[in-house]
Short mmCIF file of C-alpha atoms and ligand atoms in Angstrom, two decimals:
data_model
loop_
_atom_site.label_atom_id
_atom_site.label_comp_id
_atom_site.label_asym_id
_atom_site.label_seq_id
_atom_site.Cartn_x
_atom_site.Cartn_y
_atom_site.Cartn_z
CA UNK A 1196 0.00 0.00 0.00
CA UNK A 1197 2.94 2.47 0.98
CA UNK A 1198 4.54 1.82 -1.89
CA UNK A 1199 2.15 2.15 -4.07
CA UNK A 1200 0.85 5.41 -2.59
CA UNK A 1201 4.29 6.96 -3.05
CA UNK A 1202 4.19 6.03 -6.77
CA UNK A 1203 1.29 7.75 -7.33
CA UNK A 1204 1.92 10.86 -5.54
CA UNK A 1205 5.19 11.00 -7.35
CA UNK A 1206 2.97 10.90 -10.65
CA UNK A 1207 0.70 13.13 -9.47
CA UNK A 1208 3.70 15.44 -8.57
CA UNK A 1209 5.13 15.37 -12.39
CA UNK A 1210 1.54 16.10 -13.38
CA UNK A 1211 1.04 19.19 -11.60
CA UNK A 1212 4.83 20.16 -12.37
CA UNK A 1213 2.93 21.64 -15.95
CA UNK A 1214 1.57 25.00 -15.57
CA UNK A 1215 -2.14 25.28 -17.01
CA UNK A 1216 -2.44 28.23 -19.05
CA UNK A 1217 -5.82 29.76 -20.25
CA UNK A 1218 -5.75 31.06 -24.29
CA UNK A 1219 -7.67 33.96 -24.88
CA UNK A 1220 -8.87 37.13 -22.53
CA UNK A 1221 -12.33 35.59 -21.07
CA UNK A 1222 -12.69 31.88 -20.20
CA UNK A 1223 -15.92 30.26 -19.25
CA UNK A 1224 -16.71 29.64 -15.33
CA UNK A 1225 -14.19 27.43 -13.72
CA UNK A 1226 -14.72 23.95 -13.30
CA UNK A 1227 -15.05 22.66 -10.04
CA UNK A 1228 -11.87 21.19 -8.41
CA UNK A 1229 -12.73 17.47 -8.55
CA UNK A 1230 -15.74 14.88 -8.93
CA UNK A 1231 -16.47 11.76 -7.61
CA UNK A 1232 -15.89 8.18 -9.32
CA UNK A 1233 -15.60 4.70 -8.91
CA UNK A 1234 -12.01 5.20 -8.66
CA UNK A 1235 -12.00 7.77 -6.11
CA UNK A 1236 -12.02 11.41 -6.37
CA UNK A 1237 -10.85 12.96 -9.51
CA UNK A 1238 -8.91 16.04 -9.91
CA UNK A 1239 -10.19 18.16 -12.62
CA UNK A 1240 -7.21 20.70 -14.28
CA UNK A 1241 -8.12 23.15 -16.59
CA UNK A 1242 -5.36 23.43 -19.31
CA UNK A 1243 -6.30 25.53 -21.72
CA UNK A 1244 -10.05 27.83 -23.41
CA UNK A 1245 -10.64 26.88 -27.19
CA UNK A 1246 -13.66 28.05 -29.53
CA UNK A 1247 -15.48 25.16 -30.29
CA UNK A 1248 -13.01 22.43 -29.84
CA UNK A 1249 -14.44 19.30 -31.46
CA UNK A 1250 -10.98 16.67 -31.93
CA UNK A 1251 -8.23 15.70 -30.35
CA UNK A 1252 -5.19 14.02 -31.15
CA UNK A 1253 -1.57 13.39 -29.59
CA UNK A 1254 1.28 13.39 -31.02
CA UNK A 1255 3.97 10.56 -29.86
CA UNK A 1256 6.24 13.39 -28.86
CA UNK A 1257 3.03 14.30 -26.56
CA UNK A 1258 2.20 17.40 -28.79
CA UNK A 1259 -1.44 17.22 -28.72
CA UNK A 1260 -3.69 18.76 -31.83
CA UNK A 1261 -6.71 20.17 -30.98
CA UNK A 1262 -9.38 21.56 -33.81
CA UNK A 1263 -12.15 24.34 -33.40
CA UNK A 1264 -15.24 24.02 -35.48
CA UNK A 1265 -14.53 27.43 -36.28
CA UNK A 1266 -11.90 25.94 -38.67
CA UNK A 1267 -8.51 26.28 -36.51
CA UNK A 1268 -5.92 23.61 -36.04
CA UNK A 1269 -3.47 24.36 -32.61
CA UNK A 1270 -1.53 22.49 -30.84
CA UNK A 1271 -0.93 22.40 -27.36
CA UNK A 1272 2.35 21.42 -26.04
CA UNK A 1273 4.76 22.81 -22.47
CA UNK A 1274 1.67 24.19 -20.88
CA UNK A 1275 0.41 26.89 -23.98
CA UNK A 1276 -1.74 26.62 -26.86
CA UNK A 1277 -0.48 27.29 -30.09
CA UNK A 1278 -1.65 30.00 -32.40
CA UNK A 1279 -3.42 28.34 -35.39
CA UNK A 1280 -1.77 26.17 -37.59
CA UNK A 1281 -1.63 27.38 -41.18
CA UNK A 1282 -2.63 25.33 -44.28
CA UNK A 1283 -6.21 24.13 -42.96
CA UNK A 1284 -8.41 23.72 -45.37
CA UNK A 1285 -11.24 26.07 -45.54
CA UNK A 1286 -14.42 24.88 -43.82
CA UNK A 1287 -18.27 25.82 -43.93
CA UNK A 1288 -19.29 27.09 -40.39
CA UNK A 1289 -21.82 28.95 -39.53
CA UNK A 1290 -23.07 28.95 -35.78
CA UNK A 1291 -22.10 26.78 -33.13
CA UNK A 1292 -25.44 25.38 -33.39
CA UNK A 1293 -23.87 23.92 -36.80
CA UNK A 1294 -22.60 20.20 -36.27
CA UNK A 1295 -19.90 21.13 -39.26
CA UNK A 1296 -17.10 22.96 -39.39
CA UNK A 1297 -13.66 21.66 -38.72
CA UNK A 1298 -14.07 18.09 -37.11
CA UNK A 1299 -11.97 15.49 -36.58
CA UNK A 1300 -8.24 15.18 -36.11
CA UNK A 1301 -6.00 12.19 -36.11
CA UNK A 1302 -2.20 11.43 -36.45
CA UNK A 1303 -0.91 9.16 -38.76
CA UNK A 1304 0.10 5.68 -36.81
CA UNK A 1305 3.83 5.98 -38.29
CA UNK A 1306 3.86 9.71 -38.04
CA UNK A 1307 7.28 10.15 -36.50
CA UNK A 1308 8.56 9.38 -39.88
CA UNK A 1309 5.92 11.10 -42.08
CA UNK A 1310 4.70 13.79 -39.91
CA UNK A 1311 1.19 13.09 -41.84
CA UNK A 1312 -1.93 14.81 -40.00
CA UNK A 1313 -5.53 13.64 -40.85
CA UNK A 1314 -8.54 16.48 -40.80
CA UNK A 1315 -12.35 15.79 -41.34
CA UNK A 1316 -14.38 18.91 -42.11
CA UNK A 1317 -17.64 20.09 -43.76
CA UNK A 1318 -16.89 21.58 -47.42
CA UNK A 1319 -18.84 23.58 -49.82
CA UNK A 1320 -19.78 22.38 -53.16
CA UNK A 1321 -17.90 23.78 -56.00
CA UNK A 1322 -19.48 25.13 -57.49
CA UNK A 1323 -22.68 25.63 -55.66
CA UNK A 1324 -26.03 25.42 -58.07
CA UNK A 1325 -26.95 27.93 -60.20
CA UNK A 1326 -30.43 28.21 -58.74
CA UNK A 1327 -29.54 27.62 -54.96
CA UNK A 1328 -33.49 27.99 -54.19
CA UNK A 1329 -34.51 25.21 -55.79
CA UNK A 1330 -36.32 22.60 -54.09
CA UNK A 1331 -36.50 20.82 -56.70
CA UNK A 1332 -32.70 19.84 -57.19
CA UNK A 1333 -32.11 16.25 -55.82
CA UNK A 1334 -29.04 18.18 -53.72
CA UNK A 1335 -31.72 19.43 -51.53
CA UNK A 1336 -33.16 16.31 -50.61
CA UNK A 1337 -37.25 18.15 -50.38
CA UNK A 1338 -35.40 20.43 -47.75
CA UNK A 1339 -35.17 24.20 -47.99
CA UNK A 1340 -34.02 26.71 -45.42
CA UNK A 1341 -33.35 29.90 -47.21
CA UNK A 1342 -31.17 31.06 -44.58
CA UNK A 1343 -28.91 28.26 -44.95
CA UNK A 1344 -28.74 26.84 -48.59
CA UNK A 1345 -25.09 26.23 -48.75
CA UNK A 1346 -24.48 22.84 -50.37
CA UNK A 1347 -21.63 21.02 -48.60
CA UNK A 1348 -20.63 17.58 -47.28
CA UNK A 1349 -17.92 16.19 -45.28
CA UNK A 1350 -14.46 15.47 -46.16
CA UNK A 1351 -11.22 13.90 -44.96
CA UNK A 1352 -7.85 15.65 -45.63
CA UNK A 1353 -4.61 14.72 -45.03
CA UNK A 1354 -1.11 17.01 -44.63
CA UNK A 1355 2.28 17.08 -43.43
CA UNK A 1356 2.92 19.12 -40.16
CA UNK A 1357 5.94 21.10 -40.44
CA UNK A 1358 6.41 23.60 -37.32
CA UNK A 1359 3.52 25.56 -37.87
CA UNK A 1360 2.33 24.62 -41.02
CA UNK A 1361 0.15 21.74 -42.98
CA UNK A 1362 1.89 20.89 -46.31
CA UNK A 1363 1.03 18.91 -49.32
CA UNK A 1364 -2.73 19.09 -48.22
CA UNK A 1365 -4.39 16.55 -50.28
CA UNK A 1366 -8.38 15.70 -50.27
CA UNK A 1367 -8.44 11.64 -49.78
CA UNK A 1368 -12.45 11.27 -49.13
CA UNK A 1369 -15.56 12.61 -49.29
CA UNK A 1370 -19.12 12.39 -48.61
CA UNK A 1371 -21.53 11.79 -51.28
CA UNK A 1372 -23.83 13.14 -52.40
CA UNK A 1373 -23.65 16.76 -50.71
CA UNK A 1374 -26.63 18.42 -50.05
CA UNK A 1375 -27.78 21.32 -47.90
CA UNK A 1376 -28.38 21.25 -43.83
CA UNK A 1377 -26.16 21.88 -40.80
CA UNK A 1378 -26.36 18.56 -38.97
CA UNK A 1379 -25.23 14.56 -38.79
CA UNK A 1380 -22.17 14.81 -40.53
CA UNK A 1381 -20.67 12.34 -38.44
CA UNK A 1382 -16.90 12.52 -39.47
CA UNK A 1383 -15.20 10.60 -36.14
CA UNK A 1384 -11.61 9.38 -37.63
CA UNK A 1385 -10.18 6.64 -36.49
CA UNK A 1386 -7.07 4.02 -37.49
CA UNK A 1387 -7.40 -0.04 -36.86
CA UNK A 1388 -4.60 -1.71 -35.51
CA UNK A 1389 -4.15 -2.77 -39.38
CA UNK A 1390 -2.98 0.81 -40.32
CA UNK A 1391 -6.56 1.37 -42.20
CA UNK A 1392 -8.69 4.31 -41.51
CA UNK A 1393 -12.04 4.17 -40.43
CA UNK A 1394 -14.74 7.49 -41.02
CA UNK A 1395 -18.15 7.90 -39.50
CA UNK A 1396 -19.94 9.32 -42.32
CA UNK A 1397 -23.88 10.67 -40.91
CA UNK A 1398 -26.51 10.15 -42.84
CA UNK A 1399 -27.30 14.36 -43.36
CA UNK A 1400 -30.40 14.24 -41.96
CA UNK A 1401 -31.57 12.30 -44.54
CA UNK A 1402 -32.70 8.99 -43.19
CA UNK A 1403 -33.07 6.41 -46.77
CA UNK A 1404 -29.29 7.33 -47.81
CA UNK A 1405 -28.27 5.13 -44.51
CA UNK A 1406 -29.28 1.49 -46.39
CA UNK A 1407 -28.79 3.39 -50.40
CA UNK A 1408 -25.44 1.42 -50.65
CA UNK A 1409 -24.69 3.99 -53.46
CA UNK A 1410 -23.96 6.50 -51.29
CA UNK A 1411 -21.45 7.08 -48.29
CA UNK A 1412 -24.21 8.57 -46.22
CA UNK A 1413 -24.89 6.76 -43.23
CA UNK A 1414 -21.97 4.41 -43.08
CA UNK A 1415 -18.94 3.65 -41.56
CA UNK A 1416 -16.41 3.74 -43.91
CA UNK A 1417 -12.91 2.47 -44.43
CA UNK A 1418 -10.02 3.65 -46.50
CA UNK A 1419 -5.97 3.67 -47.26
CA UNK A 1420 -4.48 5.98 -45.83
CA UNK A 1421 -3.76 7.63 -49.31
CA UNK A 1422 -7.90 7.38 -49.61
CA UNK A 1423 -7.49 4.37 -51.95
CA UNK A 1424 -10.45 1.31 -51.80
CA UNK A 1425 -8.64 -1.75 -49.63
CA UNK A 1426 -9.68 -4.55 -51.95
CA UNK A 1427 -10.70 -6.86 -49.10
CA UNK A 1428 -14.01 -4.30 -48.25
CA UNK A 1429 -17.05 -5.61 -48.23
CA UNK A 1430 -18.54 -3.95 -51.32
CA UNK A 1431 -15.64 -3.55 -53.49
CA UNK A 1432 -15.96 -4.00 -56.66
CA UNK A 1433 -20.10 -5.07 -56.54
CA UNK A 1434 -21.88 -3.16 -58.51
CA UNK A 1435 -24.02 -0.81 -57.63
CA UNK A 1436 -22.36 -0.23 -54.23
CA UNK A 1437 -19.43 1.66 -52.88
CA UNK A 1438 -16.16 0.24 -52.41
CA UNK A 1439 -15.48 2.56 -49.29
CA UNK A 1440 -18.31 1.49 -47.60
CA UNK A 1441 -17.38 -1.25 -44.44
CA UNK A 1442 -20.89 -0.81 -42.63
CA UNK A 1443 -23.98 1.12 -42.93
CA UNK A 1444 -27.66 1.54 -41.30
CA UNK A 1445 -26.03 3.93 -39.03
CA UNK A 1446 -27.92 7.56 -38.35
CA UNK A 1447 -25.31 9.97 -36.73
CA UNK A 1448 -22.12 8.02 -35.35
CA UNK A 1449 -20.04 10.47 -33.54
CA UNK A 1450 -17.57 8.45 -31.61
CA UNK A 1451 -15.28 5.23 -32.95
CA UNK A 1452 -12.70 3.28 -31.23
CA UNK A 1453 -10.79 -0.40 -31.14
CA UNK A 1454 -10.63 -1.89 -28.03
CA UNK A 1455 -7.29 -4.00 -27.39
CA UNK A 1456 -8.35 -7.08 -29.21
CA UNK A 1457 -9.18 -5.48 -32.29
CA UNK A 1458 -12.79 -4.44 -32.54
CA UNK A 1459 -14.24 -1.55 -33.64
CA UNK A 1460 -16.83 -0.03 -31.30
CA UNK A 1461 -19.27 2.81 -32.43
CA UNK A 1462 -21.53 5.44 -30.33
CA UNK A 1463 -24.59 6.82 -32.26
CA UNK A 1464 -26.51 9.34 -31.78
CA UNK A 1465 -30.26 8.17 -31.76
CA UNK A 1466 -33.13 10.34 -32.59
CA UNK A 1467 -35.71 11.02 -30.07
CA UNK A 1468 -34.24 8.05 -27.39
CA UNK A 1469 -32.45 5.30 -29.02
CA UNK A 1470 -28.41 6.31 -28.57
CA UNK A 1471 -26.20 3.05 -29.70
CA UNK A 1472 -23.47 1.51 -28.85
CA UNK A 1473 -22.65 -0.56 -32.10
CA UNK A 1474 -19.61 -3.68 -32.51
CA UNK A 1475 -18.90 -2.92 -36.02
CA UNK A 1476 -18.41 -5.59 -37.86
CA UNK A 1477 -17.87 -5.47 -41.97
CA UNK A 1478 -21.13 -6.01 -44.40
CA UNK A 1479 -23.44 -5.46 -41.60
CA UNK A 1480 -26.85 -3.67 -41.64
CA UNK A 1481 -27.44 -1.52 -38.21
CA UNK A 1482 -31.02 -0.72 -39.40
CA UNK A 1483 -31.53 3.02 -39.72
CA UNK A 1484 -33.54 4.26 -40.22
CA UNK A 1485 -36.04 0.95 -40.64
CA UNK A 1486 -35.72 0.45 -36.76
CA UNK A 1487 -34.39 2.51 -33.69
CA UNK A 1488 -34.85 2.25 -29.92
CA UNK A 1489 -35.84 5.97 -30.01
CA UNK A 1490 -38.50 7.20 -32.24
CA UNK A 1491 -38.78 10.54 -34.34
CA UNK A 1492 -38.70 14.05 -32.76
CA UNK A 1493 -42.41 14.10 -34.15
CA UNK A 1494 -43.15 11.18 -32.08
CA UNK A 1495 -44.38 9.02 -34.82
CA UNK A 1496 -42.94 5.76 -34.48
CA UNK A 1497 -39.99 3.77 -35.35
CA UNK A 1498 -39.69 0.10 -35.33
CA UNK A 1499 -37.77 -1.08 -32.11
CA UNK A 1500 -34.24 -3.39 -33.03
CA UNK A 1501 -36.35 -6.29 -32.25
CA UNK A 1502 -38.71 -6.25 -34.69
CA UNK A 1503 -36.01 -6.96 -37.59
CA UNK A 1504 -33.89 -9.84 -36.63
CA UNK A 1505 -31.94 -9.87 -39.81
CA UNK A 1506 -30.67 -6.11 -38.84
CA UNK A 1507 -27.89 -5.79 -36.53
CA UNK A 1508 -28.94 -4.81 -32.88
CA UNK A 1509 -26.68 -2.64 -31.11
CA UNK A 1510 -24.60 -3.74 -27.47
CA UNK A 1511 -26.50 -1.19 -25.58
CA UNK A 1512 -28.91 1.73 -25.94
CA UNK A 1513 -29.90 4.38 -24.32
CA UNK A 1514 -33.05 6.61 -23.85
CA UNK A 1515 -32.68 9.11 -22.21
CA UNK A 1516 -30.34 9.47 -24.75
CA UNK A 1517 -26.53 10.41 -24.08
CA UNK A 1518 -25.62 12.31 -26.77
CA UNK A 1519 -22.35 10.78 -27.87
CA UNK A 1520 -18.91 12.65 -29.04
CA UNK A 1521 -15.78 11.03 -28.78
CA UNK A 1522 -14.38 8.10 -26.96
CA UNK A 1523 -11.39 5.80 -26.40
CA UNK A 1524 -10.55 2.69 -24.51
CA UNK A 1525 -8.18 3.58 -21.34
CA UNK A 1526 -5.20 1.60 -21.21
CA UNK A 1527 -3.14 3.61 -18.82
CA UNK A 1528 -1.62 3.38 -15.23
CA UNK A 1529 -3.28 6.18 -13.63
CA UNK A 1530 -6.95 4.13 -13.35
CA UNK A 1531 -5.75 0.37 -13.59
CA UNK A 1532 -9.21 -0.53 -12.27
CA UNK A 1533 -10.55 1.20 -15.73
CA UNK A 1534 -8.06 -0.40 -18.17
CA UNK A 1535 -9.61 -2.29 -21.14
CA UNK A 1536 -12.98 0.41 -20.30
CA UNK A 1537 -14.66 2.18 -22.57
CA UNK A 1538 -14.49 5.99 -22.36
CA UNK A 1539 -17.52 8.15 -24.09
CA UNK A 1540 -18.03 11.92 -23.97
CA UNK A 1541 -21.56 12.59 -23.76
CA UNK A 1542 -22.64 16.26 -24.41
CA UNK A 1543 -26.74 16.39 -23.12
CA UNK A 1544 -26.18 14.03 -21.00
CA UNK A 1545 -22.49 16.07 -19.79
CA UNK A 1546 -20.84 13.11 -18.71
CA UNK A 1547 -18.01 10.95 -19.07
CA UNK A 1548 -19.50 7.57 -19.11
CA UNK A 1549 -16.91 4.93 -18.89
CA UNK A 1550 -18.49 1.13 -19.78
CA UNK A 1551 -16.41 -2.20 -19.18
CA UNK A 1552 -17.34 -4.59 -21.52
CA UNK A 1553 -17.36 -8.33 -21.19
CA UNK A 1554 -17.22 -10.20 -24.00
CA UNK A 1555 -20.22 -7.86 -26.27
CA UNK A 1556 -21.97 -6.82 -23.40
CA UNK A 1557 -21.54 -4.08 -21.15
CA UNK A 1558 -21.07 -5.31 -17.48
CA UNK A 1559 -20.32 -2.25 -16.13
CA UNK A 1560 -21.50 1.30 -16.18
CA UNK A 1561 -20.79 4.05 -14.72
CA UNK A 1562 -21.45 7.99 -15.47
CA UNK A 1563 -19.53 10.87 -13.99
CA UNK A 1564 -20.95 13.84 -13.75
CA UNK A 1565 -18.94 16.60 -15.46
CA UNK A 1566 -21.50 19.20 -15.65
CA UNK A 1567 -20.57 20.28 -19.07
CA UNK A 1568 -21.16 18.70 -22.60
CA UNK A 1569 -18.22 16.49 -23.49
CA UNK A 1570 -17.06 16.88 -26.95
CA UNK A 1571 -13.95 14.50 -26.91
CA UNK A 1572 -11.73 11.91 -24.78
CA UNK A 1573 -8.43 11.08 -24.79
CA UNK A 1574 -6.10 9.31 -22.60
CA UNK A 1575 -2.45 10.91 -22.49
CA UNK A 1576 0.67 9.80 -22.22
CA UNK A 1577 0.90 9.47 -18.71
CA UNK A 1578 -2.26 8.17 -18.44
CA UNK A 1579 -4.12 11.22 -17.63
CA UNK A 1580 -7.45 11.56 -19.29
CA UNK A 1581 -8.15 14.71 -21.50
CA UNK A 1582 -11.35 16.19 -22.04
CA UNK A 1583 -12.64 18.92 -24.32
CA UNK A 1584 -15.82 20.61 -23.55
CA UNK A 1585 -18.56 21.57 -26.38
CA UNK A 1586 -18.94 25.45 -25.71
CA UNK A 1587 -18.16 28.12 -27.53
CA UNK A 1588 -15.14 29.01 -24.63
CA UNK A 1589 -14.50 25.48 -24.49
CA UNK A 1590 -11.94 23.61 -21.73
CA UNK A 1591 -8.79 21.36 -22.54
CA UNK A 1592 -9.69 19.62 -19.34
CA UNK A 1593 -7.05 16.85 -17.64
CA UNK A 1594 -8.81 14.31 -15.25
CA UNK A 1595 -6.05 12.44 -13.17
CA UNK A 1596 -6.65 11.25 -8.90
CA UNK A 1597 -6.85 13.78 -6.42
CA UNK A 1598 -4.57 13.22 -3.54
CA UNK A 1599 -4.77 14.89 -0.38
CA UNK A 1600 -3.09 18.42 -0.25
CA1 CA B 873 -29.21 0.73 -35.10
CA1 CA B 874 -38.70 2.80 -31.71
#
């Protein structure tokens, strides 16, 4: 017990060597000191105040690359936050109440020799129709907001980081069709084990696109790394379908990680109830929008998973719903009890739910209160967990055991 004690102070002691730093003139109210969990109390840092932040990704130097929906890259690195990185490519946002903007960020799995950065983001189409009032033009899907007819759709990038610059930006993906509307992009990146990348492509709001197999709406996705079609997908080379295309019946799936053996896991948002946790497995159908837990905001009724055996029924759902962002599986030393656990940001339900599985069930769950909307998750270096929060003065929050002071 001693012993062990004494480690963990000493970690706790590096930890709190950093000096947080707030970016910006006005940050949001401070978080309280610490919250309760099934590992104890945790200490809650504030590190840094970001617009938006929506993805986060480290760096094995420990760099770590944070985006803002806004459509800034920085990195934040010895206790500061870098001013934007230049050679982002230009995003549509409008509000914070749009789900686009610049999403995702991920590093590439061999990066200390290629220095290759990953970026999802929401695009305009170029050019945009002639007649952008047109309700008529398949683009618009039977949807028309004149104060918001931008045509756009998600897309993946990928550049080399040199100091403070992306170079060589090159487009390797994109969603398809595009069509008007500010929500369910989706766009969570995330590598396998295999070197592959995965995308969670949303179905736009759009509901049928999610089982159209010619389109990457709706789907979970998987690519090269140079955006190429890995021969062994499930729909390569079938007609009528898209190579990229690994899984799809999936509405909104913000959050997408491997746990150590190999699977992919993936948190969707649900309409009105009906969050999922998915096992993603290649060729399958997850059934949006034929059946969901939840039912539509109008309250009519969707079919519940049940009712369709031959569709895929998620792990776990949840109404009250969630609200997924990001997540990752802890492996770290800080919270042994929570190795091999599932981490998931939820931003309604502002909470970091963490949920051990056992074999493809959850066993345990448990839901720490954070009092803000979670955005992303990430476990650092030295184990620490790193939050952002959805706001529009956003925290770099690090979680890590309170000790006595
Ligand atoms: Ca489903
Ligand atoms: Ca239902």
């Amino acid at each position: 017990m001693v012993s062990s004690f004494f480690r963990l102070a000493a970690i706790t002691t590096l930890v709190l060597a950093f000096i947080p730093e707030a970016h910006g003139q006005a940050t949001g109210a401070a978080p309280p000191d610490s919250v309760s969990s099934s590992a104890g109390n945790l200490r809650i840092e504030r590190l840094a105040t970001l617009e938006q932040p929506w993805g986060m990704a480290l760096l094995p130097d420990g760099r770590l690359l944070i985006t803002e929906k806004p459509g800034r890259l920085r990195v934040w690195a010895d206790g500061k936050l870098s001013e934007p990185i230049q050679g982002v490519p230009k995003v549509v946002y409008r509000s914070p109440s749009d789900q686009g903007g610049l999403l995702d960020v991920e590093a590439d799995p061999d990066f200390a020799r290629n220095r290759l950065v990953y970026l999802s983001y929401v695009e305009a189409a170029d050019p945009q129709p002639a007649d952008a009032r047109d309700v008529g033009d398949p683009r618009f899907g039977g949807y028309l907001d004149t104060s918001d007819n931008i045509v756009r759709g998600g897309a993946v990038a990928r550049g080399r980081l040199e100091g403070d610059q992306l170079r060589d930006v090159q487009v390797i993906w994109r969603q398809e069709p595009k069509t008007v509307g500010r929500g369910h992009f989706g766009n969570r990146l995330v590598f396998a084990p295999d070197g592959k990348l995965f995308i969670t492509s949303g179905e736009r709001m759009r509901f049928d696109p999610a089982q159209d197999l010619a389109t990457n709406l709706g789907k979970v996705v998987r690519i090269n790394p140079d955006g190429s079609i890995p021969n062994d997908n499930p729909f390569a080379g079938k007609e009528g379908a898209r190579g990229d295309i690994w899984s799809y019946g999936h509405r909104n799936t913000l959050a997408a990680a491997f746990d150590p053996s190999g699977r992919l896991w993936a948190v969707e948002m649900g309409p009105l109830g009906g969050d999922e946790l998915n096992l993603v497995q290649p060729g399958k159908n997850y059934g949006w929008p034929l059946v969901s837990n939840g039912d539509n905001y109008n309250s009519s009724h969707i079919p519940d998973h049940p009712s369709r055996k031959e569709l895929t029924e998620p792990v776990r759902t949840w109404t009250p719903v969630i609200s997924p962002s990001g997540a990752v599986f802890y492996s770290g030393t800080l919270f042994p009890a929570w190795r091999g656990s599932l981490l998931v940001g939820g931003l309604s339900s502002k909470a970091l739910i963490r949920l051990a599985l056992d074999g493809e069930r959850v066993a345990v769950e448990e839901r720490i209160d954070m009092k803000r909307r979670i955005r992303d998750v990430l476990q650092a270096n030295d184990g620490a967990i790193l939050l952002i929060v959805d706001d529009r003065k956003g925290d770099l929050l690090r979680l890590t055991p309170a000790v006595a002071r």
